[in-house]
Structures are given as structure tokens and as C-alpha cells.
Amino acid sequence: MKFFKFITSRIFLKNVGISVFIGLAIIITVFLWMKVFTHHGKAKPVPDFYGLTPQDAQELGKDNKLRVEITDSVYNTNAERGTIVEQYPKLGKKVKKNRKIFLIINASNPESVEMPGVVGLTHRQAKAILETFGLEVGKLSYVPDLAKNNVLKQKFNGIEIQEGDTIPKGSRIDLVLGTGLSDRKTIVPDLLRSTYE
């Protein structure tokens, strides 16, 4: 009976009312603060950083109230050296103000790789191995040899190159291949009574 009288008293109801009011005020304040802090509903598309220099990318980031960070570099022969070749988030994706944009730049100098040994392999095997190392098959030339389409020499810039030599990634490797046995005939010379030399 006393408890029922207490919870219906003016003092109790006044304190409950104040508590509810303070709780609601805190919740509303937190929601308003979160909306302002997270820029809720104020997303805009990511601009195009592709092909820009790092300095231009920083300027574009500032103009759009975005933070820019270069995280990695690759070597791409199809892009201008020292320019942006990849970005995350991608172009056009909606982001909020002050978001960090991660960029990948095309390296000024190509990465170096060790030349694999493809002499003795077929043309197809040599091509697969060269591509695995980030190299390309260049000019093909043929010389008479028993092994048809087997690699007899590997060349870089016209000079024979050995397995393990360091060359720029993306280089073109010229291959000298065997033509196999010919169906053409030739006369055997008379070697009787000749010295070995």
C-alpha cells in the first residue's frame, strides 16, 4: 500500500518526468551530433584520378574535400610513368566528405626480373614461362635444326641473354627456333681419305 502511494506521489512522478526528459534530450543530442559528424546524406561521387600526377591528385582531393593517399606502385607499359593508374573507391562511387581515397601510381622505372631459362623448351612452353615472369615474346626467327619449334637461343635487344640475367619487367624477348627436318635433299660430299679436321 505504501509502495503504491509512493509511485503515485507528486515527487516520484516529478522525478520520473525529469529523468524521461533528460533521457530524450541526450538521445536527440547524440542523434543530431552523429548526423553532423558523419555527414549523413551528404555523399558525393568520387572524382576521376586516373592519369593524374600525385600533385594534381592531391589538388583534386582538396577541391573535393577528400584525403588522398598513394598506397602502391606498379609498372604498366600502357600508361604514362608517374601517373595514377588505379583508385579505390572507384570513379563515381558515392563517399562522404573527408573520406580517404587510395591510389596506385605507375612506377617511373620498371621492376626488374631474372631472365628464366627457356632454351630447349617448345615455343608454347617458352611463351607461358616468359609471361609468368612478366616478359613478352618478341621477334621469332628460325634456323635449321632437328628440333622443330624448340627454342635454341633467347635474346634481349639483339644480344643473347643467359638464364638469371636481370632485365626490366615487361621486356620483349626474341626467340630463335628450330625449323625441324627439311624435305629438301642434298648431296653427301666425298669424305674418304680426308683427315678429321
N, CA and C of each residue as an Amber inpcrd file, in Angstrom:
protein
   591
   0.8180000  -1.2000000   0.0000000   0.0000000   0.0000000   0.0000000
   0.8560000   1.2570000   0.0000000   1.9260000   1.1970000   0.8380000
   2.8460000   2.3360000   0.8880000   3.5510000   2.5130000  -0.4480000
   3.9240000   1.3710000  -1.0950000   4.6280000   1.4240000  -2.3730000
   3.7410000   2.0730000  -3.4360000   2.4550000   1.6710000  -3.4800000
   1.5210000   2.2530000  -4.4470000   1.3620000   3.7450000  -4.2040000
   1.3160000   4.1080000  -2.9400000   1.1790000   5.5220000  -2.5750000
   2.4230000   6.3060000  -3.0100000   3.6170000   5.6280000  -2.8800000
   4.8910000   6.2840000  -3.2320000   4.9890000   6.5300000  -4.7400000
   4.6510000   5.4920000  -5.5610000   4.7930000   5.6590000  -7.0140000
   3.7420000   6.5780000  -7.6150000   2.7120000   6.9000000  -6.8610000
   1.7040000   7.8510000  -7.3600000   1.8860000   9.2350000  -6.7570000
   2.9310000   9.3690000  -5.9400000   3.1570000  10.6770000  -5.3010000
   3.7140000  11.6730000  -6.3140000   3.5260000  12.9530000  -6.0230000
   3.9730000  14.0190000  -6.9240000   5.4930000  14.0450000  -7.0610000
   6.2160000  13.7580000  -5.9840000   7.6850000  13.7880000  -6.0160000
   8.2080000  12.6990000  -6.9580000   7.6560000  11.5010000  -6.8330000
   8.0960000  10.3940000  -7.6950000   7.7890000  10.6960000  -9.1640000
   6.5650000  11.1170000  -9.4330000   6.1680000  11.4120000 -10.8080000
   7.0030000  12.5500000 -11.3960000   7.3330000  13.5390000 -10.5520000
   8.1750000  14.6660000 -11.0000000   9.5740000  14.1630000 -11.3830000
  10.1420000  13.2820000 -10.5440000  11.4940000  12.7370000 -10.8210000
  11.4910000  11.8500000 -12.0780000  10.4330000  11.0570000 -12.2560000
  10.3200000  10.2260000 -13.4520000  10.2230000  11.1090000 -14.6930000
   9.4410000  12.1620000 -14.6150000   9.2850000  13.1000000 -15.7280000
  10.6120000  13.7600000 -16.0950000  11.3640000  14.1860000 -15.0620000
  12.6790000  14.8120000 -15.2960000  13.6290000  13.7970000 -15.9450000
  13.6200000  12.5580000 -15.4490000  14.5020000  11.5080000 -15.9940000
  14.1830000  11.2240000 -17.4620000  12.8880000  11.1250000 -17.7700000
  12.4760000  10.8730000 -19.1570000  12.8940000  12.0430000 -20.0420000
  12.6980000  13.2620000 -19.5680000  13.0710000  14.4510000 -20.3310000
  14.5810000  14.4790000 -20.6070000  15.3920000  14.2250000 -19.5590000
  16.8620000  14.2130000 -19.7120000  17.2860000  13.1020000 -20.6760000
  16.6730000  11.9060000 -20.5470000  16.9960000  10.7880000 -21.4430000
  16.6960000  11.1200000 -22.8890000  15.5190000  11.6970000 -23.1410000
  15.1550000  12.0900000 -24.5010000  16.0910000  13.1660000 -25.0360000
  16.4570000  14.1210000 -24.1920000  17.3690000  15.1970000 -24.6040000
  18.7220000  14.6250000 -24.9960000  19.2250000  13.6490000 -24.2160000
  20.5220000  13.0200000 -24.5190000  20.4390000  12.2650000 -25.8570000
  19.3580000  11.4960000 -26.0520000  19.2080000  10.7120000 -27.2850000
  19.1310000  11.6400000 -28.4970000  18.3440000  12.7040000 -28.4160000
  18.2070000  13.6480000 -29.5230000  19.5400000  14.3330000 -29.8140000
  20.2790000  14.7160000 -28.7420000  21.5850000  15.3660000 -28.9120000
  22.5680000  14.4340000 -29.6040000  22.5940000  13.1680000 -29.1790000
  23.5060000  12.1860000 -29.7840000  23.1780000  11.9940000 -31.2650000
  21.8870000  11.8520000 -31.6020000  21.4940000  11.6670000 -33.0000000
  21.8530000  12.8780000 -33.8500000  21.6310000  14.0690000 -33.3180000
  21.9940000  15.2900000 -34.0620000  23.4990000  15.3750000 -34.2670000
  24.2670000  15.0580000 -33.2160000  25.7290000  15.0940000 -33.3050000
  26.2340000  14.0850000 -34.3320000  25.6330000  12.8530000 -34.3010000
  26.0420000  11.8140000 -35.2650000  25.7330000  12.2510000 -36.6920000
  24.6020000  12.8940000 -36.8890000  24.2240000  13.3370000 -38.2300000
  25.2110000  14.3690000 -38.7480000  25.6270000  15.2900000 -37.8860000
  26.5780000  16.3340000 -38.2850000  27.9680000  15.7240000 -38.4860000
  28.3950000  14.8820000 -37.5500000  29.7490000  14.3140000 -37.5790000
  29.9390000  13.3670000 -38.7620000  28.9490000  12.5280000 -39.0520000
  29.0880000  11.5410000 -40.1410000  28.6280000  12.0860000 -41.4830000
  28.1640000  13.3200000 -41.5180000  27.6740000  13.9470000 -42.7580000
  26.6010000  13.0790000 -43.4170000  25.6550000  12.6150000 -42.6000000
  24.6040000  11.7200000 -43.0760000  23.8420000  12.3340000 -44.2460000
  23.7400000  11.5620000 -45.3330000  23.0000000  12.0120000 -46.5060000
  23.7560000  13.0010000 -47.3830000  25.0530000  13.2450000 -47.0670000
  25.8280000  14.2320000 -47.8340000  26.9510000  13.5560000 -48.6150000
  26.6670000  12.4580000 -49.2650000  27.6780000  11.7480000 -50.0570000
  27.7270000  12.3290000 -51.4670000  28.9280000  12.3000000 -52.0570000
  29.0730000  12.7600000 -53.4370000  29.9910000  11.7990000 -54.1930000
  29.9180000  11.7780000 -55.5290000  30.7010000  10.7990000 -56.2930000
  32.1990000  11.0870000 -56.2520000  32.9830000  10.0060000 -56.2510000
  34.4500000  10.1170000 -56.2780000  34.8700000  10.6310000 -57.6530000
  35.7450000  11.6580000 -57.6800000  36.2010000  12.1720000 -58.9780000
  37.1880000  11.2070000 -59.6440000  37.5340000  11.4990000 -60.8890000
  38.4360000  10.6650000 -61.6760000  39.8850000  11.0800000 -61.4290000
  40.6650000  10.1920000 -60.7870000  42.0810000  10.4540000 -60.5190000
  42.9850000   9.8160000 -61.5760000  42.4280000   8.9910000 -62.4680000
  43.2260000   8.2650000 -63.4550000  44.0150000   9.2250000 -64.3520000
  45.3080000   8.9350000 -64.5230000  46.1530000   9.7250000 -65.4190000
  46.7240000  10.9830000 -64.7960000  46.3620000  11.2950000 -63.5440000
  46.8820000  12.4970000 -62.8880000  48.2190000  12.2200000 -62.2240000
  49.0250000  13.2670000 -62.0640000  50.2620000  13.1520000 -61.2850000
  49.8750000  13.1880000 -59.8090000  50.7660000  12.7590000 -58.9020000
  50.4390000  12.8200000 -57.4760000  50.0700000  14.2280000 -57.0010000
  50.7500000  15.2550000 -57.5190000  50.4490000  16.6360000 -57.1150000
  49.0380000  17.0290000 -57.5640000  48.6940000  16.7090000 -58.8140000
  47.3570000  17.0220000 -59.3210000  46.2800000  16.2470000 -58.5530000
  46.6000000  15.0000000 -58.1770000  45.6500000  14.1790000 -57.4150000
  45.3940000  14.8030000 -56.0390000  46.4660000  15.3180000 -55.3950000
  46.3050000  15.9820000 -54.0930000  45.4070000  17.2110000 -54.2330000
  45.6220000  17.9910000 -55.2940000  44.8110000  19.1960000 -55.5260000
  43.3420000  18.8340000 -55.7430000  43.1100000  17.8150000 -56.5720000
  41.7370000  17.3820000 -56.8390000  41.0760000  16.8870000 -55.5590000
  41.8540000  16.1810000 -54.7300000  41.3350000  15.7200000 -53.4440000
  40.9320000  16.8810000 -52.5500000  41.7940000  17.9030000 -52.4670000
  41.4830000  19.0910000 -51.6480000  40.2320000  19.7910000 -52.1530000
  40.1370000  19.9510000 -53.4760000  38.9770000  20.6300000 -54.0650000
  37.6660000  19.9090000 -53.7370000  37.7430000  18.5800000 -53.5960000
  36.5380000  17.7830000 -53.3140000  36.4220000  17.3870000 -51.8440000
  37.2720000  18.0100000 -50.9910000  37.2690000  17.7330000 -49.5390000
  37.4500000  16.2350000 -49.2490000  38.4370000  15.6500000 -49.9480000
  38.7840000  14.2430000 -49.7650000  40.2640000  14.1340000 -49.4390000
  40.6310000  13.1060000 -48.6900000  42.0430000  12.8550000 -48.3910000
  42.5640000  11.8290000 -49.3920000  43.7720000  12.0460000 -49.8680000
  44.3620000  11.1910000 -50.9120000  45.6260000  10.5400000 -50.3670000
  45.7550000   9.2270000 -50.6070000  46.9590000   8.5090000 -50.1630000
  47.4080000   7.5310000 -51.2450000  48.6830000   7.6230000 -51.6330000
  49.2630000   6.6800000 -52.6030000  49.7580000   5.4740000 -51.8180000
  49.1870000   4.3100000 -52.1160000  49.4820000   3.1140000 -51.3190000
  50.4360000   2.1430000 -51.9990000  50.5630000   2.2320000 -53.3280000
  51.3770000   1.2360000 -54.0280000  51.7860000   1.7720000 -55.3950000
  52.7220000   1.0770000 -56.0260000  53.1020000   1.4210000 -57.3920000
  53.2280000   0.1410000 -58.2040000  52.8900000   0.2500000 -59.4800000
  53.0170000  -0.8710000 -60.4100000  53.7140000  -0.3230000 -61.6520000
  54.1090000  -1.2170000 -62.5320000  54.6880000  -0.7380000 -63.7880000
  53.8040000  -1.2000000 -64.9210000  53.2140000  -0.2300000 -65.6200000
  52.2920000  -0.5160000 -66.7110000  52.8230000   0.1820000 -67.9630000
  53.1770000  -0.6070000 -68.9680000  53.7540000  -0.0280000 -70.1910000
  52.7340000   0.7800000 -70.9860000  51.4470000   0.5740000 -70.7170000
  50.3940000   1.2730000 -71.4610000  50.0030000   2.6080000 -70.8370000
  50.5840000   2.9470000 -69.6850000  50.2410000   4.2100000 -69.0070000
  51.4840000   5.0680000 -68.8720000  51.2620000   6.3820000 -68.7730000
  52.3840000   7.3130000 -68.6170000  53.0260000   7.1240000 -67.2460000
  54.3450000   7.1660000 -67.2160000  55.0710000   6.9700000 -65.9520000
  54.7560000   8.0800000 -64.9570000  54.6350000   7.6960000 -63.6700000
  54.3960000   8.6750000 -62.6100000  52.9690000   9.1800000 -62.5300000
  52.0230000   8.4800000 -63.1660000  50.6190000   8.8980000 -63.1060000
  49.7770000   7.8400000 -62.3980000  48.5910000   8.2330000 -61.9750000
  47.6920000   7.3310000 -61.2530000  47.0870000   6.3420000 -62.2480000
  47.1540000   5.0360000 -61.8960000  46.6010000   4.0030000 -62.7750000
  45.4290000   3.2480000 -62.1310000  45.2290000   3.4570000 -60.8210000
  44.1220000   2.7760000 -60.1430000  43.7090000   3.5720000 -58.9200000
  42.4230000   3.4990000 -58.5770000  41.9290000   4.2180000 -57.4030000
  40.8630000   3.3970000 -56.6980000  40.7970000   3.5740000 -55.3720000
  39.7510000   2.9370000 -54.5710000  39.3050000   3.9170000 -53.5000000
  38.0130000   4.1910000 -53.3770000  36.8940000   3.6940000 -54.1500000
  36.9790000   4.1030000 -55.6230000  36.2780000   3.3360000 -56.4460000
  36.3030000   3.5550000 -57.8900000  35.6030000   4.8680000 -58.2630000
  35.8760000   5.3130000 -59.4700000  35.2820000   6.5200000 -60.0270000
  33.7520000   6.4530000 -59.9570000  33.1340000   7.5330000 -59.4300000
  31.6780000   7.6400000 -59.3900000  31.0270000   7.0770000 -58.1420000
  31.7510000   6.2810000 -57.3490000  31.1730000   5.7260000 -56.1210000
  30.9280000   6.8630000 -55.1450000  29.7980000   6.8230000 -54.4360000
  29.4390000   7.9210000 -53.5250000  30.1750000   7.7600000 -52.1960000
  30.8230000   8.8410000 -51.7720000  31.5380000   8.8610000 -50.4880000
  31.2320000  10.1590000 -49.7580000  31.5100000  10.1570000 -48.4540000
  31.2810000  11.3540000 -47.6440000  32.5300000  12.2200000 -47.5900000
  32.3370000  13.4440000 -47.1720000  33.4340000  14.4050000 -47.0520000
  34.5300000  13.8470000 -46.1400000  35.7700000  14.1460000 -46.4600000
  36.9410000  13.7560000 -45.6660000  37.2840000  12.2680000 -45.7760000
  36.6720000  11.5580000 -46.7190000  36.9720000  10.1390000 -46.9350000
  38.3590000  10.0100000 -47.5420000  39.0820000   8.9590000 -47.1780000
  40.4170000   8.7190000 -47.7410000  40.2820000   7.9340000 -49.0480000
  40.9400000   8.4150000 -50.1020000  40.9540000   7.7550000 -51.4010000
  42.3440000   7.1480000 -51.5970000  42.3920000   5.8420000 -51.8540000
  43.6580000   5.1370000 -52.0180000  44.0110000   5.0470000 -53.5060000
  45.2360000   5.4270000 -53.8340000  45.6770000   5.4850000 -55.2310000
  46.8840000   4.5900000 -55.4780000  46.9740000   4.0710000 -56.6990000
  48.1480000   3.2920000 -57.1300000  48.7630000   4.0470000 -58.3020000
  50.0750000   4.2400000 -58.2420000  50.7870000   5.0460000 -59.2410000
  51.5980000   4.1450000 -60.1590000  51.7550000   4.5870000 -61.3970000
  52.6010000   3.8630000 -62.3530000  54.0580000   4.2330000 -62.0670000
  54.8780000   3.2320000 -61.7700000  56.2680000   3.4710000 -61.3890000
  57.0520000   4.1250000 -62.5220000  58.0270000   4.9610000 -62.1480000
  58.8640000   5.6330000 -63.1480000  59.8160000   4.6500000 -63.8210000
  60.3000000   3.6990000 -63.0540000  61.2210000   2.6910000 -63.6000000
  60.5940000   1.3130000 -63.4690000  60.7230000   0.4930000 -64.4890000
  60.1210000  -0.8340000 -64.4130000  60.8000000  -1.7040000 -63.3590000
  60.0180000  -2.5970000 -62.8220000  60.5360000  -3.5770000 -61.8720000
  61.4710000  -4.5270000 -62.6290000  62.5220000  -4.9800000 -61.9730000
  63.4630000  -5.9030000 -62.6170000  63.0960000  -7.3460000 -62.2960000
  63.3700000  -8.2310000 -63.2420000  63.1460000  -9.6630000 -63.0310000
  64.3630000 -10.4270000 -63.5330000  64.5250000 -11.6360000 -63.0320000
  65.6030000 -12.5060000 -63.5170000  65.1050000 -13.2500000 -64.7510000
  65.9450000 -13.3020000 -65.7580000  65.5820000 -13.9850000 -67.0010000
  65.4660000 -15.4780000 -66.7450000  64.3090000 -16.0670000 -67.0840000
  64.1960000 -17.5210000 -66.9400000  64.9110000 -18.2220000 -68.0930000
  65.2200000 -19.4700000 -67.9220000  65.8520000 -20.2440000 -68.9970000
  64.7870000 -20.9310000 -69.8340000  64.6590000 -20.5380000 -71.0990000
  63.6610000 -21.1750000 -71.9690000  64.2990000 -21.9350000 -73.1320000
  65.6420000 -21.9310000 -73.1900000  66.3400000 -22.6840000 -74.2400000
  66.0680000 -24.1690000 -74.0160000  65.6960000 -24.8490000 -75.1100000
  65.3910000 -26.2790000 -75.0100000  63.9060000 -26.5590000 -74.8590000
  63.1060000 -25.5250000 -74.6320000  61.6660000 -25.7020000 -74.4890000
  60.9760000 -25.4220000 -75.8240000  59.7320000 -25.8600000 -75.9180000
  58.9600000 -25.5550000 -77.1230000  58.5540000 -24.0850000 -77.0810000
  58.1670000 -23.5710000 -78.2440000  57.7370000 -22.1670000 -78.3380000
  56.5860000 -21.8930000 -77.3710000  55.6130000 -22.8030000 -77.3030000
  54.4510000 -22.6280000 -76.4280000  54.8640000 -22.5960000 -74.9560000
  55.7360000 -23.5310000 -74.5380000  56.2040000 -23.5620000 -73.1430000
  56.9830000 -22.2840000 -72.8090000  57.8510000 -21.8600000 -73.7290000
  58.6630000 -20.6560000 -73.5090000  57.7720000 -19.4310000 -73.3340000
  56.7390000 -19.3140000 -74.1660000  55.8050000 -18.1800000 -74.0810000
  55.1230000 -18.1430000 -72.7100000  54.6440000 -19.3020000 -72.2470000
  53.9570000 -19.3800000 -70.9460000  54.8940000 -18.9710000 -69.8130000
  56.1440000 -19.4380000 -69.8420000  57.1030000 -19.1130000 -68.7740000
  57.4580000 -17.6320000 -68.8050000  57.7130000 -17.0880000 -69.9930000
  58.0510000 -15.6650000 -70.1090000  56.9230000 -14.7950000 -69.5570000
  55.6760000 -15.1340000 -69.8850000  54.5320000 -14.3650000 -69.3860000
  54.3960000 -14.4690000 -67.8780000  54.7390000 -15.6160000 -67.3120000
  54.7010000 -15.7890000 -65.8550000  55.6740000 -14.8290000 -65.1770000
  56.8070000 -14.5600000 -65.8260000  57.8200000 -13.6630000 -65.2770000
  57.5590000 -12.1970000 -65.6390000  56.4360000 -11.9310000 -66.3190000
  56.1210000 -10.5560000 -66.6980000  56.8720000 -10.0970000 -67.9320000
  57.2960000 -11.0370000 -68.7760000  58.0140000 -10.7250000 -70.0180000
  57.1300000 -11.0740000 -71.2050000  57.4930000 -10.5580000 -72.3680000
  56.7200000 -10.8320000 -73.5830000  57.5980000 -11.5000000 -74.6280000
  56.9650000 -12.2770000 -75.4970000  57.7000000 -12.8710000 -76.6210000
  57.8420000 -11.8050000 -77.6960000  59.0760000 -11.5890000 -78.1440000
  59.3440000 -10.5930000 -79.1770000  59.3670000 -11.2290000 -80.5560000
  60.4220000 -10.9260000 -81.3070000  60.5680000 -11.4060000 -82.6840000
  60.9790000 -12.8780000 -82.6890000  60.3830000 -13.6260000 -83.5910000
  60.7430000 -15.0370000 -83.7670000  61.5770000 -15.1790000 -85.0320000
  62.6860000 -15.9180000 -84.9270000  63.4890000 -16.2220000 -86.1160000
  63.7500000 -17.7260000 -86.1220000  63.9890000 -18.2600000 -87.3060000
  64.1170000 -19.7140000 -87.4580000  65.4440000 -20.0710000 -88.1090000
  66.0360000 -21.1640000 -87.6000000  67.2630000 -21.7120000 -88.1970000
  67.0820000 -23.2200000 -88.3380000  67.7740000 -23.8220000 -89.3040000
  67.6500000 -25.2770000 -89.4590000  68.1220000 -25.9990000 -88.1860000
  67.2890000 -26.8980000 -87.7040000  67.6490000 -27.6980000 -86.5290000
  66.7190000 -28.9040000 -86.4770000  67.1980000 -29.9650000 -85.8840000
  66.4260000 -31.1980000 -85.7730000  65.1250000 -30.9850000 -85.0050000
  65.1820000 -30.1860000 -83.9310000  64.0090000 -29.9810000 -83.0570000
  63.1470000 -28.8380000 -83.5830000  61.9940000 -29.1790000 -84.1310000
  61.0980000 -28.1690000 -84.7060000  60.4180000 -27.3660000 -83.5920000
  60.4320000 -26.0260000 -83.7410000  59.8120000 -25.0770000 -82.8030000
  60.4000000 -25.1300000 -81.3930000  61.5830000 -25.7120000 -81.2560000
  62.2780000 -25.6680000 -79.9670000  63.1140000 -24.3910000 -79.9050000
  63.2080000 -23.8160000 -78.7050000  63.9890000 -22.5870000 -78.5340000
  65.4670000 -22.9460000 -78.5090000  66.2340000 -22.3270000 -79.4260000
  67.6800000 -22.5620000 -79.4960000  68.4580000 -21.4310000 -78.8340000
  67.9120000 -20.2110000 -78.8950000  68.5560000 -19.0430000 -78.2780000
  67.4720000 -18.0980000 -77.7660000  67.8200000 -17.3710000 -76.7130000
  66.9370000 -16.3170000 -76.2030000  67.7290000 -15.0110000 -76.2340000
  67.1170000 -13.9560000 -76.7930000  67.8350000 -12.6890000 -76.9830000
  67.0500000 -11.5240000 -76.4200000  67.8020000 -10.5380000 -75.9190000
  67.2110000  -9.2930000 -75.4290000  67.9590000  -8.1350000 -76.0900000
  67.2370000  -7.2840000 -76.7960000  67.8370000  -6.1710000 -77.5540000
  68.9150000  -6.6610000 -78.5210000  68.6690000  -7.8140000 -79.1500000
  69.5760000  -8.3450000 -80.1570000  70.7760000  -9.0910000 -79.6090000
  70.9210000  -9.1530000 -78.2730000  72.0760000  -9.8300000 -77.6600000
  71.5760000 -11.0750000 -76.9310000  72.3060000 -12.1660000 -77.0890000
  71.9180000 -13.4040000 -76.4060000  71.9790000 -13.1960000 -74.8990000
  70.9400000 -13.6330000 -74.2200000  70.8340000 -13.4220000 -72.7660000
  70.8010000 -14.7680000 -72.0660000  71.4320000 -14.8040000 -70.8970000
  71.5320000 -16.0590000 -70.1590000  70.4860000 -16.1130000 -69.0380000
  70.1720000 -17.3140000 -68.6400000  69.2650000 -17.5050000 -67.5060000
  69.8620000 -16.8480000 -66.2580000  69.0460000 -16.0910000 -65.5240000
  69.4970000 -15.4270000 -64.2930000  69.9130000 -13.9820000 -64.4870000
  70.1210000 -13.5470000 -65.7570000  70.4560000 -12.1350000 -66.0040000
  69.2630000 -11.2590000 -65.6120000  69.5430000 -10.0710000 -65.0840000
  68.4780000  -9.1540000 -64.6510000  68.0720000  -8.2390000 -65.8020000
  66.7620000  -8.1850000 -66.0470000  66.2250000  -7.3240000 -67.1160000
  64.9450000  -6.6520000 -66.6160000  64.5330000  -5.5430000 -67.2610000
  63.3000000  -4.8710000 -66.8400000  62.0640000  -5.7270000 -67.1110000
  61.1440000  -5.7220000 -66.1610000  59.8770000  -6.4320000 -66.3350000
  59.1290000  -5.8140000 -67.5140000  58.4590000  -6.6380000 -68.2930000
  57.7370000  -6.1450000 -69.4680000  58.5710000  -6.1530000 -70.7370000
  59.8640000  -6.5610000 -70.6320000  60.7430000  -6.5940000 -71.8110000
  60.2800000  -7.6430000 -72.8120000  60.6510000  -7.4140000 -74.0640000
  60.3470000  -8.3660000 -75.1370000  61.5790000  -9.2310000 -75.3920000
  61.3900000 -10.5270000 -75.3620000  62.4840000 -11.4840000 -75.5560000
  62.3260000 -12.1320000 -76.9300000  63.3550000 -11.9470000 -77.7660000
  63.3580000 -12.5580000 -79.1040000  63.8110000 -14.0070000 -78.9750000
  63.1720000 -14.8840000 -79.7330000  63.4880000 -16.3090000 -79.6640000
  63.9620000 -16.8150000 -81.0300000  65.0010000 -17.6430000 -80.9830000
  65.4880000 -18.3370000 -82.1840000  64.9870000 -19.7700000 -82.0690000
  64.1970000 -20.2030000 -83.0660000  63.5710000 -21.5240000 -83.0220000
  64.0990000 -22.4090000 -84.1430000  64.0270000 -23.7140000 -83.9150000
  64.4340000 -24.6820000 -84.9360000  63.3200000 -24.8930000 -85.9590000
  63.7010000 -25.1350000 -87.2020000  62.7050000 -25.3550000 -88.2720000
  62.3440000 -26.8270000 -88.4320000  63.1030000 -27.7220000 -87.7950000
  62.8530000 -29.1530000 -87.9610000  63.5290000 -29.6780000 -89.2180000
  63.3420000 -30.9590000 -89.4780000  63.9520000 -31.5750000 -90.6680000
  63.2730000 -31.0640000 -91.9260000  64.0930000 -30.7810000 -92.9260000
  63.5640000 -30.2840000 -94.1980000  63.2930000 -31.4500000 -95.1290000
  62.3820000 -31.2520000 -96.0890000  62.1400000 -32.2970000 -97.0820000
  63.0430000 -32.1130000 -98.3120000  63.9290000 -31.1150000 -98.2510000
  64.8670000 -30.8740000 -99.3440000  66.0370000 -31.8520000 -99.2430000
  66.5780000 -32.2270000-100.3510000  67.6940000 -33.1870000-100.4000000
  68.9960000 -32.4560000-100.6940000  70.0880000 -33.0620000-100.2580000
  71.4140000 -32.5150000-100.5460000  72.3610000 -33.6740000-100.8530000
  73.4210000 -33.3930000-101.5520000  74.3940000 -34.4260000-101.9220000
  75.3980000 -34.5750000-100.7940000  75.6750000 -35.8200000-100.4070000
  76.6660000 -36.0830000 -99.3630000  78.0480000 -35.9330000-100.0010000
  78.9120000 -35.1290000 -99.4140000  80.2450000 -34.9580000-100.0050000
  81.0970000 -36.2170000 -99.8030000  82.1100000 -36.3580000-100.6320000
  83.0280000 -37.4960000-100.5420000  84.0630000 -37.1800000 -99.4730000
  84.0060000 -37.8890000 -98.3250000  84.8940000 -37.6280000 -97.1970000
  86.0090000 -38.6760000 -97.0730000  86.0300000 -39.6610000 -97.9560000
  87.0590000 -40.6890000 -97.8680000  88.4400000 -40.0690000 -98.1010000
  89.4230000 -40.5680000 -97.3850000  90.8130000 -40.1240000 -97.4510000
  90.9960000 -38.6880000 -96.9560000  90.0060000 -38.1600000 -96.2050000
  90.1390000 -36.8050000 -95.6060000  90.4980000 -36.9530000 -94.1380000
  91.2790000 -36.0070000 -93.6150000  91.5660000 -36.0220000 -92.1530000
  90.3100000 -35.5120000 -91.4300000  90.2970000 -35.7410000 -90.1290000
  89.1460000 -35.3030000 -89.3220000  88.9680000 -33.7930000 -89.4100000
  90.0610000 -33.0520000 -89.3350000  89.9750000 -31.6010000 -89.4090000
  89.4680000 -31.1730000 -90.7710000
